[in-house]
Coordinates of C-alpha atoms in Angstrom, one line a residue:
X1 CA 139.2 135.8 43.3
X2 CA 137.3 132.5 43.4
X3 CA 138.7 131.6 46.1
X4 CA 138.2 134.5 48.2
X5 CA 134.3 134.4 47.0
X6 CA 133.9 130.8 48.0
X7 CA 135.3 132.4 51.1
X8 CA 133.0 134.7 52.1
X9 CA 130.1 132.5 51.0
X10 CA 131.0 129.6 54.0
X11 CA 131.6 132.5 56.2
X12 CA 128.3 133.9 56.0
X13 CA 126.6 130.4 55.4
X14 CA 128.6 129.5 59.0
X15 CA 126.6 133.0 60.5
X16 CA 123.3 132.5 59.2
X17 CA 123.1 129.5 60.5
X18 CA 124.3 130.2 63.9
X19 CA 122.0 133.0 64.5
X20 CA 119.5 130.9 63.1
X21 CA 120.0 128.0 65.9
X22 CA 120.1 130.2 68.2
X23 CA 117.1 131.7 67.4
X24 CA 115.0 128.4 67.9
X25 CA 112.3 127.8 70.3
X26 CA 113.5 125.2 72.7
X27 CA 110.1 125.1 74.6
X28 CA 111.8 126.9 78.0
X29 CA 112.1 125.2 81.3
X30 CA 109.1 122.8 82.7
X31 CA 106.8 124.3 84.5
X32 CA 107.4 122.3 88.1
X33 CA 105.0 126.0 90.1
X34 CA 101.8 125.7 91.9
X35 CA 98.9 127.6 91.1
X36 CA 98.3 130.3 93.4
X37 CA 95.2 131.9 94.8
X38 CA 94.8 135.3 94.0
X39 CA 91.1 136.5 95.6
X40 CA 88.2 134.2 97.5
X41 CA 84.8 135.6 97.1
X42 CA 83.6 135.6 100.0
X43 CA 86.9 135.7 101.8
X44 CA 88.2 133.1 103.7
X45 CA 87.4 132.7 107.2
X46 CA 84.5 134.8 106.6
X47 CA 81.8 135.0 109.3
X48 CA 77.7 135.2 109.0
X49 CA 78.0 133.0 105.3
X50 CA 74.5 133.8 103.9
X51 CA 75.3 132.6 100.5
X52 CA 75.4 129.0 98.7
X53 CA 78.7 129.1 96.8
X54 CA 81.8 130.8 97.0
X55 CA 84.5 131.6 94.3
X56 CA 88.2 130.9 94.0
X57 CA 90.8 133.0 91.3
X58 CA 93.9 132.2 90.3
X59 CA 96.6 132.9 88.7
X60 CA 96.7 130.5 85.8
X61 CA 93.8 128.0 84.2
X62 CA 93.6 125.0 86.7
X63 CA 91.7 121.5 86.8
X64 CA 90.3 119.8 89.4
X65 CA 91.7 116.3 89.9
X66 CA 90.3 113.0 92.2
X67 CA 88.0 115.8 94.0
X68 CA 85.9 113.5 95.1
X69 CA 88.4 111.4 96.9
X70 CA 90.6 114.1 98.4
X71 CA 87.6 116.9 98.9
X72 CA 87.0 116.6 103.0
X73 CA 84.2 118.2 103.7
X74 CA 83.1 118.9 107.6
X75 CA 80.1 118.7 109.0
X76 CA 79.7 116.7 105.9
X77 CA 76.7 117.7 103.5
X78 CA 73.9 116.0 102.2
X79 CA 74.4 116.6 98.7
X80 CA 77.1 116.8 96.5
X81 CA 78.6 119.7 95.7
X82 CA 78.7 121.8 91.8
X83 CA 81.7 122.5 90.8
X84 CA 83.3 124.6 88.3
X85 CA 85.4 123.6 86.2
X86 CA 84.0 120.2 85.7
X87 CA 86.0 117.3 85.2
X88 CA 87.8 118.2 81.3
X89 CA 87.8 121.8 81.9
X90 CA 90.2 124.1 83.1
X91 CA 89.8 128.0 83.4
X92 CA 91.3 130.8 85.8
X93 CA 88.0 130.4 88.3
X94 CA 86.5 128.3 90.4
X95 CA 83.0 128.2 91.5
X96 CA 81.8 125.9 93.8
X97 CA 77.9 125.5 94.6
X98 CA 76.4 124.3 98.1
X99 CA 73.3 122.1 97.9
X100 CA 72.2 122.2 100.9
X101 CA 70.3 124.0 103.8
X102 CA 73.4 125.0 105.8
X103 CA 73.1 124.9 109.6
X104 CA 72.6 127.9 111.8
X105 CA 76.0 128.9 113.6
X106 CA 78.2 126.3 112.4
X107 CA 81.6 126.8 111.4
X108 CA 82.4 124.7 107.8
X109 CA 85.6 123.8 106.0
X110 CA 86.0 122.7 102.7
X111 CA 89.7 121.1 102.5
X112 CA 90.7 120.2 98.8
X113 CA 93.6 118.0 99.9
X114 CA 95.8 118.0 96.5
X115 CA 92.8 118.5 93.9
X116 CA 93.4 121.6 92.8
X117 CA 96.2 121.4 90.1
X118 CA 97.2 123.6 86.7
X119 CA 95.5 123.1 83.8
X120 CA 99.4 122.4 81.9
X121 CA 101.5 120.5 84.6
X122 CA 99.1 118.8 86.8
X123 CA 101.4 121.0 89.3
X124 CA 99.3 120.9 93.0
X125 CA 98.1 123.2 95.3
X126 CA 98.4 121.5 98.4
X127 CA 96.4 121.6 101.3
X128 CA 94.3 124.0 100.5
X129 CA 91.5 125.0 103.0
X130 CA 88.3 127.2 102.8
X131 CA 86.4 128.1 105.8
X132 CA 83.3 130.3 107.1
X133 CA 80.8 130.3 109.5
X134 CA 77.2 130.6 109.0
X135 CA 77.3 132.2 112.6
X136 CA 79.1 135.7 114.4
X137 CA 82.9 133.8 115.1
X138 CA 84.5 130.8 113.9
X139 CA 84.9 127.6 115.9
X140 CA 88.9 127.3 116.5
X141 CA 89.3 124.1 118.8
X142 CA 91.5 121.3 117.8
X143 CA 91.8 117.4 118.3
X144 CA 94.4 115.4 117.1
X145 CA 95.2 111.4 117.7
X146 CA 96.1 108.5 115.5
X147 CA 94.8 105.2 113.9
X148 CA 96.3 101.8 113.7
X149 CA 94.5 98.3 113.0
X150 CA 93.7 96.3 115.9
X151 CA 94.8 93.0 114.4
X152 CA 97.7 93.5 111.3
X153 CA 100.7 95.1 111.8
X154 CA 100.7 97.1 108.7
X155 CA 97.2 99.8 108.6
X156 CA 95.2 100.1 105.4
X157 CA 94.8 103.8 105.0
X158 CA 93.1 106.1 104.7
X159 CA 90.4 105.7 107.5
X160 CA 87.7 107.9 108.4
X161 CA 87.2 109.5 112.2
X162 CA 84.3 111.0 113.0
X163 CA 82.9 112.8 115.6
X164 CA 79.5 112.7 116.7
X165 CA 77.5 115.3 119.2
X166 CA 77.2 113.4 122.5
X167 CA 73.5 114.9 123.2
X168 CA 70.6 113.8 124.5
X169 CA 69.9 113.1 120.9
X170 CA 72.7 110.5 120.5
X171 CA 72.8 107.1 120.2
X172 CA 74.9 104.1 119.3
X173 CA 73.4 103.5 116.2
X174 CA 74.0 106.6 114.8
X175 CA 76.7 104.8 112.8
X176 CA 74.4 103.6 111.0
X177 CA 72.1 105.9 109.8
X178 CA 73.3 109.7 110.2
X179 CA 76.3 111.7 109.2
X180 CA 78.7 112.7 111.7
X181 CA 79.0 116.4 113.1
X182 CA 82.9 116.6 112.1
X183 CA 85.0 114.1 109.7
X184 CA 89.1 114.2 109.5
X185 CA 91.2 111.7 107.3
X186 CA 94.2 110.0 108.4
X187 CA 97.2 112.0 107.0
X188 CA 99.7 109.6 106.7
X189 CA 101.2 106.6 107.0
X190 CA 101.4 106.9 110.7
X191 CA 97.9 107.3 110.8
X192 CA 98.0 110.7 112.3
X193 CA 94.4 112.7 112.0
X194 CA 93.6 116.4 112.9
X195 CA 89.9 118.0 113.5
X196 CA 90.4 121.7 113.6
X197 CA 87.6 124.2 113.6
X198 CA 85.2 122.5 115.7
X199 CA 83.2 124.2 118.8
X200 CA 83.2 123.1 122.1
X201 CA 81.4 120.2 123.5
X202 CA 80.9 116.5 124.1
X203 CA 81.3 113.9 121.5
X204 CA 81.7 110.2 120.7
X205 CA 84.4 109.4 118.0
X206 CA 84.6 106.7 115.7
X207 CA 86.9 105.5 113.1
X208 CA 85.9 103.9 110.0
X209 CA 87.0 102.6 107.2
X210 CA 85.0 104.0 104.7
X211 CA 85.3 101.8 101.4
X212 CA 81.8 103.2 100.0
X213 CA 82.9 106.8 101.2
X214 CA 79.0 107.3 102.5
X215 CA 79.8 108.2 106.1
X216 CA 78.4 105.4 107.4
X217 CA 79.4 101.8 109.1
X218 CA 78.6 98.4 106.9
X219 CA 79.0 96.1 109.1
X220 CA 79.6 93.6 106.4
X221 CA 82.7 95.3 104.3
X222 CA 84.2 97.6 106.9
X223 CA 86.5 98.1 109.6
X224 CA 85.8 100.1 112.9
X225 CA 86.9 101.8 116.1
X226 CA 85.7 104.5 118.8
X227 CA 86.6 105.9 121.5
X228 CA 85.1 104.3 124.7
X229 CA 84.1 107.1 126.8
X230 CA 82.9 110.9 125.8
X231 CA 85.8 113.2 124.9
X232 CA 85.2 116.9 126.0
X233 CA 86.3 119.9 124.3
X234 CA 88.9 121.4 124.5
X235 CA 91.4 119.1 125.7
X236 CA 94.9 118.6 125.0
X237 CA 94.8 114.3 124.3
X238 CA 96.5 112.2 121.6
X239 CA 93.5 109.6 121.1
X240 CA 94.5 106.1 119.7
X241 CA 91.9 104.3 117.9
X242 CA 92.3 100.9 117.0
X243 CA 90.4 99.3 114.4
X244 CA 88.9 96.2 113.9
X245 CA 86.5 93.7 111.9
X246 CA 83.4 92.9 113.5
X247 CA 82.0 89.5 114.1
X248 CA 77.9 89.9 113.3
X249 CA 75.7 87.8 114.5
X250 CA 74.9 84.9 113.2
X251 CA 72.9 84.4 110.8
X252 CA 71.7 81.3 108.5
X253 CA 70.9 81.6 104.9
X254 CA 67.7 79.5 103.8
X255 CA 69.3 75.8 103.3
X256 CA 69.3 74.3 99.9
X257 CA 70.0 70.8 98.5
X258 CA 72.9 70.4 97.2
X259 CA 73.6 66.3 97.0
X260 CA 71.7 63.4 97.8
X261 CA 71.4 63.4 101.4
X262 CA 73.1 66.5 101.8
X263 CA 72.0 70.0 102.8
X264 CA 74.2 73.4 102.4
X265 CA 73.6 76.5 104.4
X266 CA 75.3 79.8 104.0
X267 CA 76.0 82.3 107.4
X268 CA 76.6 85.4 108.6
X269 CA 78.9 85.6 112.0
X270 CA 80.4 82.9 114.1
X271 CA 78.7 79.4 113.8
X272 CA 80.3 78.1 117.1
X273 CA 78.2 75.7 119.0
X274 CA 74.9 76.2 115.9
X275 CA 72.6 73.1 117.2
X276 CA 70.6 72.0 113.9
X277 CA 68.3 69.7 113.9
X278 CA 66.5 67.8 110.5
X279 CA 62.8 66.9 110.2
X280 CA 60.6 64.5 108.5
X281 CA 56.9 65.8 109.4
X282 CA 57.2 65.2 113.2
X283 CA 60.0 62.2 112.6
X284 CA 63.2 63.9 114.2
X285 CA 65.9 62.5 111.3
X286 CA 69.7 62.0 112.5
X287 CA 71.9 64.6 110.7
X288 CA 75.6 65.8 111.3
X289 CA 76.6 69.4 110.3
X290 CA 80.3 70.2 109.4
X291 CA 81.9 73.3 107.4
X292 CA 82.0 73.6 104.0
X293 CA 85.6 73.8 103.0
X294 CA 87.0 77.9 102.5
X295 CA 83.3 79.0 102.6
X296 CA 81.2 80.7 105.2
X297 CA 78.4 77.8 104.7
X298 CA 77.5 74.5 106.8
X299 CA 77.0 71.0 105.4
X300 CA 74.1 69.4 106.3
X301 CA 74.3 65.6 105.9
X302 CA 71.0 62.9 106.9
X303 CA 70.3 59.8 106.5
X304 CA 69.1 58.4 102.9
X305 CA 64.8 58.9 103.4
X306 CA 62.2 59.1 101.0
X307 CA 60.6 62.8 101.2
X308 CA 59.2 65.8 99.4
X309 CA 60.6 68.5 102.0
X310 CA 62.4 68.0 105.1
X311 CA 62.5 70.7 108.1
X312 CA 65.4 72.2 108.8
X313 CA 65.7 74.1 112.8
X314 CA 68.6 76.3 113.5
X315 CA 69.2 77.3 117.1
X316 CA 72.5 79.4 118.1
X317 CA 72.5 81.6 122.0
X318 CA 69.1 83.5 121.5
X319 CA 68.9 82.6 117.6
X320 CA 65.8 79.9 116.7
X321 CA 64.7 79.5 113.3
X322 CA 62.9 76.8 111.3
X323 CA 63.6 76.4 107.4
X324 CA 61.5 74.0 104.8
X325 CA 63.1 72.5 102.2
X326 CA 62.0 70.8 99.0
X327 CA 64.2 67.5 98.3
X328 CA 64.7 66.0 94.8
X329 CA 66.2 62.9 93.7
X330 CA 70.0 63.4 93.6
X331 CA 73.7 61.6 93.4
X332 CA 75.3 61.1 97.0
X333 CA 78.6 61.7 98.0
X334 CA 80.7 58.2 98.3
X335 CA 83.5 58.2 100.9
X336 CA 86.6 59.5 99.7
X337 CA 89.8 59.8 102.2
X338 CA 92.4 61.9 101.3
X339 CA 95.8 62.9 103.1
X340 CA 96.2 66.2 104.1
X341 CA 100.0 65.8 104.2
X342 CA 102.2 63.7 102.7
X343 CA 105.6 63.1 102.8
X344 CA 107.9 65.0 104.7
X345 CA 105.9 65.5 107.7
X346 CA 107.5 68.6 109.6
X347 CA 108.0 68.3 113.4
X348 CA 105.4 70.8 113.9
X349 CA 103.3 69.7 111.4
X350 CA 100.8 66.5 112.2
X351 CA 99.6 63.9 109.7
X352 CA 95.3 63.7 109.0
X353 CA 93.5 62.0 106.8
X354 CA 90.4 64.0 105.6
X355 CA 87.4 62.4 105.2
X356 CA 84.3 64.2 102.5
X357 CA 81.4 62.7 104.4
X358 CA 80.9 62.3 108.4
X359 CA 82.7 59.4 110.1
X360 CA 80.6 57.2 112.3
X361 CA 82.9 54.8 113.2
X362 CA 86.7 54.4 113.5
X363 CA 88.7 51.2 115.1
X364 CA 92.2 52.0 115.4
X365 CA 93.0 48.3 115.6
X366 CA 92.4 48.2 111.9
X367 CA 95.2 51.1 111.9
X368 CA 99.1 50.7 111.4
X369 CA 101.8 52.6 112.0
X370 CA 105.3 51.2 111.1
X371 CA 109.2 52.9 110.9
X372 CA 111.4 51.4 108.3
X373 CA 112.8 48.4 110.9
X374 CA 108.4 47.5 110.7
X375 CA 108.5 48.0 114.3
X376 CA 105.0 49.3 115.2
X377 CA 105.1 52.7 116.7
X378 CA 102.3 54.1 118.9
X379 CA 99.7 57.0 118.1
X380 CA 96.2 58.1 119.0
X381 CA 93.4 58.7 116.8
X382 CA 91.7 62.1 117.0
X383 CA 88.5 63.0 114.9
X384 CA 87.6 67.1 114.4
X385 CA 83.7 66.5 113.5
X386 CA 83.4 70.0 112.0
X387 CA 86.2 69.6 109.5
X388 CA 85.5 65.7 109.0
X389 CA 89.5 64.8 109.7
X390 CA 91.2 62.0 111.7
X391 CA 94.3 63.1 113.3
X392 CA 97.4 60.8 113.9
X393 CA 98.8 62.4 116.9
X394 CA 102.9 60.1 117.4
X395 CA 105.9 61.0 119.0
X396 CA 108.3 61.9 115.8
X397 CA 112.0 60.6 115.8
X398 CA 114.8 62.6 113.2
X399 CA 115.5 61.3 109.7
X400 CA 112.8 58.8 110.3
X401 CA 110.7 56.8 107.7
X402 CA 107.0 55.9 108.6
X403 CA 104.3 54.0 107.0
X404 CA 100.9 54.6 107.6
X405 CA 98.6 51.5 107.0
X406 CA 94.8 51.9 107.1
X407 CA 93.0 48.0 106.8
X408 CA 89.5 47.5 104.5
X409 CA 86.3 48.5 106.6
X410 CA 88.8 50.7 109.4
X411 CA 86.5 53.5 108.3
X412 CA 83.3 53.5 108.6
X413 CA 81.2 56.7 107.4
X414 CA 77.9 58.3 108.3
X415 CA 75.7 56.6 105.3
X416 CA 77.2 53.0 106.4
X417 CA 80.1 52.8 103.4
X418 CA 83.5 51.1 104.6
X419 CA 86.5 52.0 102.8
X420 CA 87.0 48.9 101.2
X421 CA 90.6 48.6 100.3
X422 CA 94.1 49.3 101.8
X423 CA 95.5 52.5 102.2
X424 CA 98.8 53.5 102.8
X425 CA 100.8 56.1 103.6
X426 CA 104.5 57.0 103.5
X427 CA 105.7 59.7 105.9
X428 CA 109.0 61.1 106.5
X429 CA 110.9 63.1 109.1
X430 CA 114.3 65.5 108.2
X431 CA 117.2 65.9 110.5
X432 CA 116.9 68.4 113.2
X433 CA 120.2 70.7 112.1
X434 CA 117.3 71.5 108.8
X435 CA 115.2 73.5 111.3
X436 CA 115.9 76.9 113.5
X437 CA 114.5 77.2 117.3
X438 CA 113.3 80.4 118.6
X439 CA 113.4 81.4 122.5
X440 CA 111.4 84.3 123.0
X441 CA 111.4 86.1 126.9
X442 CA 108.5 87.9 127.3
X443 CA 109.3 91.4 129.4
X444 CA 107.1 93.9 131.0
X445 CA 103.8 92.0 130.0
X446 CA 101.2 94.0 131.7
X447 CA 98.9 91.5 132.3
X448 CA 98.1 87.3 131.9
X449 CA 97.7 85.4 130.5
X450 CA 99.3 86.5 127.4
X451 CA 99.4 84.6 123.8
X452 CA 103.1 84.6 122.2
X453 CA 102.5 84.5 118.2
X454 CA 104.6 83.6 115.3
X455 CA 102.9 84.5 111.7
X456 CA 103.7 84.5 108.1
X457 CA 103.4 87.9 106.6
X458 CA 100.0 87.2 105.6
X459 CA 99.0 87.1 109.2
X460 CA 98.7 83.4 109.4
X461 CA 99.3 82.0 112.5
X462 CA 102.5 79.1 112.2
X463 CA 103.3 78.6 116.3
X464 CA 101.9 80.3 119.3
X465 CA 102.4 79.4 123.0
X466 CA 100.4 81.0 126.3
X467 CA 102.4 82.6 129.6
X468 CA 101.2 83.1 132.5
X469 CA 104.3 85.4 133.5
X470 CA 107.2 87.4 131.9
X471 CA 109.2 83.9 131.4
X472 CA 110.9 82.5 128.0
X473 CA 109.0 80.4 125.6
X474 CA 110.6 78.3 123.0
X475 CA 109.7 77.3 119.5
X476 CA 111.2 74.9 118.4
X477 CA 111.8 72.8 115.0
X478 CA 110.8 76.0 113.2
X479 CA 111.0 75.7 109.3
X480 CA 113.7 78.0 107.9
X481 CA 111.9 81.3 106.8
X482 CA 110.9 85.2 107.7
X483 CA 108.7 85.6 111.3
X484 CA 106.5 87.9 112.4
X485 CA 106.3 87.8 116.5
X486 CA 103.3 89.6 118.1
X487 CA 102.0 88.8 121.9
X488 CA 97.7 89.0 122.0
X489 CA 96.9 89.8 126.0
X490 CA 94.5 87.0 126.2
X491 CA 91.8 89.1 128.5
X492 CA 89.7 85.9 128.6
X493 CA 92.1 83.1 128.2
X494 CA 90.3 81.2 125.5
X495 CA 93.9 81.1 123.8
X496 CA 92.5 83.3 120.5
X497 CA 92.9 86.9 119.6
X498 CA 89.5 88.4 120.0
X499 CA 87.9 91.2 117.6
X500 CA 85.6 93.7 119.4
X501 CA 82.1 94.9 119.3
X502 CA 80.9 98.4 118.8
X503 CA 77.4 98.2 120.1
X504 CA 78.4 95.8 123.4
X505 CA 81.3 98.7 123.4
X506 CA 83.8 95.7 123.6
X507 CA 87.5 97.0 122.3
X508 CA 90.1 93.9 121.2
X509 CA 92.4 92.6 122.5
X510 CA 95.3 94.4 122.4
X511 CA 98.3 93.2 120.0
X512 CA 101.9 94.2 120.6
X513 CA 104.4 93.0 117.8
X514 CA 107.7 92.8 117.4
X515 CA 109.1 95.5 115.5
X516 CA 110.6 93.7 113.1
X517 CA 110.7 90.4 111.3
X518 CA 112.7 87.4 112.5
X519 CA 115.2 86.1 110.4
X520 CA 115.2 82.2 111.5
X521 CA 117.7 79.7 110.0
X522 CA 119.0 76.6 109.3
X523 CA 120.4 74.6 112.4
X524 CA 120.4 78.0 114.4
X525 CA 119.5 78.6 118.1
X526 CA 118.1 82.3 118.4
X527 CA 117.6 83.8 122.0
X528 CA 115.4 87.1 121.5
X529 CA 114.0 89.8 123.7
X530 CA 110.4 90.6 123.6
X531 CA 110.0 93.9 125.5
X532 CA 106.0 94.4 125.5
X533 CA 106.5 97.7 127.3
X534 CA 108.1 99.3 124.2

């Protein structure tokens, strides 16, 4: 009998708490569903909008998330929007509030991009669009194209395109100052843009990149591109817009003192061929001007005078202006000489010594340059005035040791100080089976001359070589790494890529690159076709 009982207790311990377990809330399945739309007040696509807001319901409590940065508004609006919920909140409606004096006859959309998102999951809507017209139809017409940078291989987006009315209203500098007629956003990582809903017409389209989101072109921060002639509506065109960094004009920063006998003067732009000139009352005093290293600034360096200000003039093209400077009593620079590279001394590479004031005199028969047998080997001197370094410029033989020897008072700088001791450098060369070599055969270029790259994946430029026709070009004692290969058509044969200009409406140069990197190796030959036409 107690057996049977303790039976029948187990038993029915073993139900209970099996119909128990299954009776426990396991939280169901994740909710992975969109939110849907259930009514818009005033519908969508709704014609002769009199109203200043319009209402969205939905099925389930939803949140607004990054509105600001995925809320495209065209024509854009003065003012920012209201919206409801705020940021926090989450209910079943939305209301959003216009703050603005909306424009007679205009057709507006309101795309929420991937804002709009449940209140539980975060689950989007995507692509959500509300239109309406304050006029009697809806604009329908369409334009579509894509964006790419000018200059890097690899596009930073998103990037802004506007369109802008081409009226007898327009300008150039519109840019600048107004808010375009239409906006669309790159949609991917092609760079692919759309502008739907817009009326027909002429316009001028630009493409910015639009850090500060303000619908307008700093100069300064941002990238742009246009469109070089009108585009009429409708049309059936791709566009391709490429964008670049503009050069400003130059302009110089008020000097101020920053050694003894030494002068430093932030810019704006290119300071190519800046004249500068350094005054003592009406005294004209001699003064060198180099850059300052990894800065957009000038040195200034004059001779050692006794003054309370000095004039500074700064001529560049059209650019004059005259600066006045107060001068105090401070330490000079003393001449230091340093060696850029030290070593192993690639094939491709050449040895400099940099100098950190001006050089005023050099003799070279103070300067010796020995291989391990001390048998003297011949060079030439070059000096780059801007970036105060003296080149050794020698014909470099394989596994090869070199010594470098630089006599007292070889070196002579600006202020009259000698170095006053020996220098010496030791140098070394590898065998050529440690680097690769690269023959590139330029195909299909469409024009000369054209500039054959190689670059880092920074961008930086390692080799480059001109053509003057599709011919083969070869690189060679490469260093062993990962190459980028683009060709720049060199429209005005100054052997550099050049940006563009919006105002002068001058595009860049064109860049084609290699679709993908080049692998180059130790002791290997590579022989590579470079199809410009694809």
């Amino acid at each position: 009998m107690f057996k049977r009982l303790s039976y029948f207790i187990v038993v029915f311990a073993l139900v209970v708490f099996s119909c128990a377990k299954k009776g426990m809330p396991t939280g169901g399945p994740k909710d992975e569903t969109a939110p849907k739309i259930l009514l818009v007040q005033p519908a969508n696509a709704s014609v002769e909008f009199t109203g200043n807001q319009f209402k969205l319901f939905f099925n389930e409590n939803i949140a607004f998330k990054d509105l600001e940065k995925q809320l495209i508004v065209s024509p854009p609006l003065r003012n920012k929007l209201s919206v409801m919920p705020m940021a926090g909140m989450s209910k079943k409606m939305a209301v959003i509030t216009i703050n603005d004096t909306l424009q007679p006859n205009t057709t507006y959309s309101f795309n929420f991009g991937k804002s709009i998102v449940d209140a539980t999951e975060a689950n989007p809507l995507p692509d959500f669009k509300y239109i309406f017209s304050t006029g009697k139809y809806l604009d329908s017409l369409k334009l579509t194209g894509f964006v790419r940078d000018a200059e890097l291989q690899k596009t930073e987006f998103p990037v802004s395109v506007f369109l802008y009315e081409a009226d007898a209203d327009y300008n150039d500098s519109v840019v600048y100052n107004k808010n375009p007629r239409y906006v669309a956003i790159t949609q991917d990582s092609l760079g692919t843009f759309s502008f739907e809903n817009i009326k027909q017409g002429k316009y001028r389209m630009v493409a910015i990149k639009d850090k500060n989101e303000n619908y307008r072109f700093d100069i300064a921060k941002e990238k742009i591109g246009f469109y070089t002639q009108p585009i009429s509506v409708p049309n059936d065109t791709i566009y391709r817009l490429d964008i670049f960094k503009e050069i400003p004009d130059f302009k110089p920063n008020k000097p101020s003192q920053s050694l003894g006998n030494q002068l430093l003067m932030g810019y704006k732009g290119n300071p190519k061929n800046v004249k500068v000139s350094v005054k003592n009352g009406t005294e004209v005093i001699p003064s060198v001007t180099t850059y300052f290293p990894k800065k957009d600034s000038l040195q200034i360096w004059y001779k050692p005078l006794k003054a309370d200000s000095l004039a500074v003039k700064v001529e560049k093209d059209l650019f004059s202006k005259e600066f006045y400077v107060k001068i105090k009593e401070k330490k000079s620079d003393s001449l230091a000489i340093t060696a850029v590279n030290s070593g192993t001394l690639h094939f491709r590479e050449t040895f400099a010594l940099k100098l950190n004031t001006p050089l005023e005199v050099l003799d070279v028969n103070k300067i010796k340059l020995l291989n391990a047998d001390s048998t003297l080997v011949s060079f030439k001197a070059s000096y780059i005035p801007l970036e105060r370094k003296i080149e050794i410029i020698f014909k470099k033989e394989p596994a090869t040791k070199y010594t470098l020897k630089v006599q007292p008072n070889a070196i002579q700088d600006f202020f009259g100080k000698y170095n006053t001791k020996d220098l010496k450098y030791n140098l070394e060369t590898k065998e050529l089976t440690e680097y690769g070599n690269l023959k590139v055969n330029i195909q299909n270029a469409k024009r000369f001359p054209v500039l054959v790259q190689l670059t880092n994946e920074k961008g930086e430029i390692l080799a480059e070589q001109s053509v003057l026709k599709n011919q083969s070009v070869l690189f060679e004692g490469l260093l062993p790494s990962m190459y980028q290969m683009r060709a720049v058509y060199d429209e005005n044969a100054n052997q550099i890529w050049d940006t563009g200009n919006y105002l002068k409406k001058v595009q860049p140069e064109e860049i084609v690159y290699f679709p993908k990197p080049l692998d180059v190796r130790m002791n290997w030959d590579i022989d590579q076709n470079f199809d410009l036409n694809k």
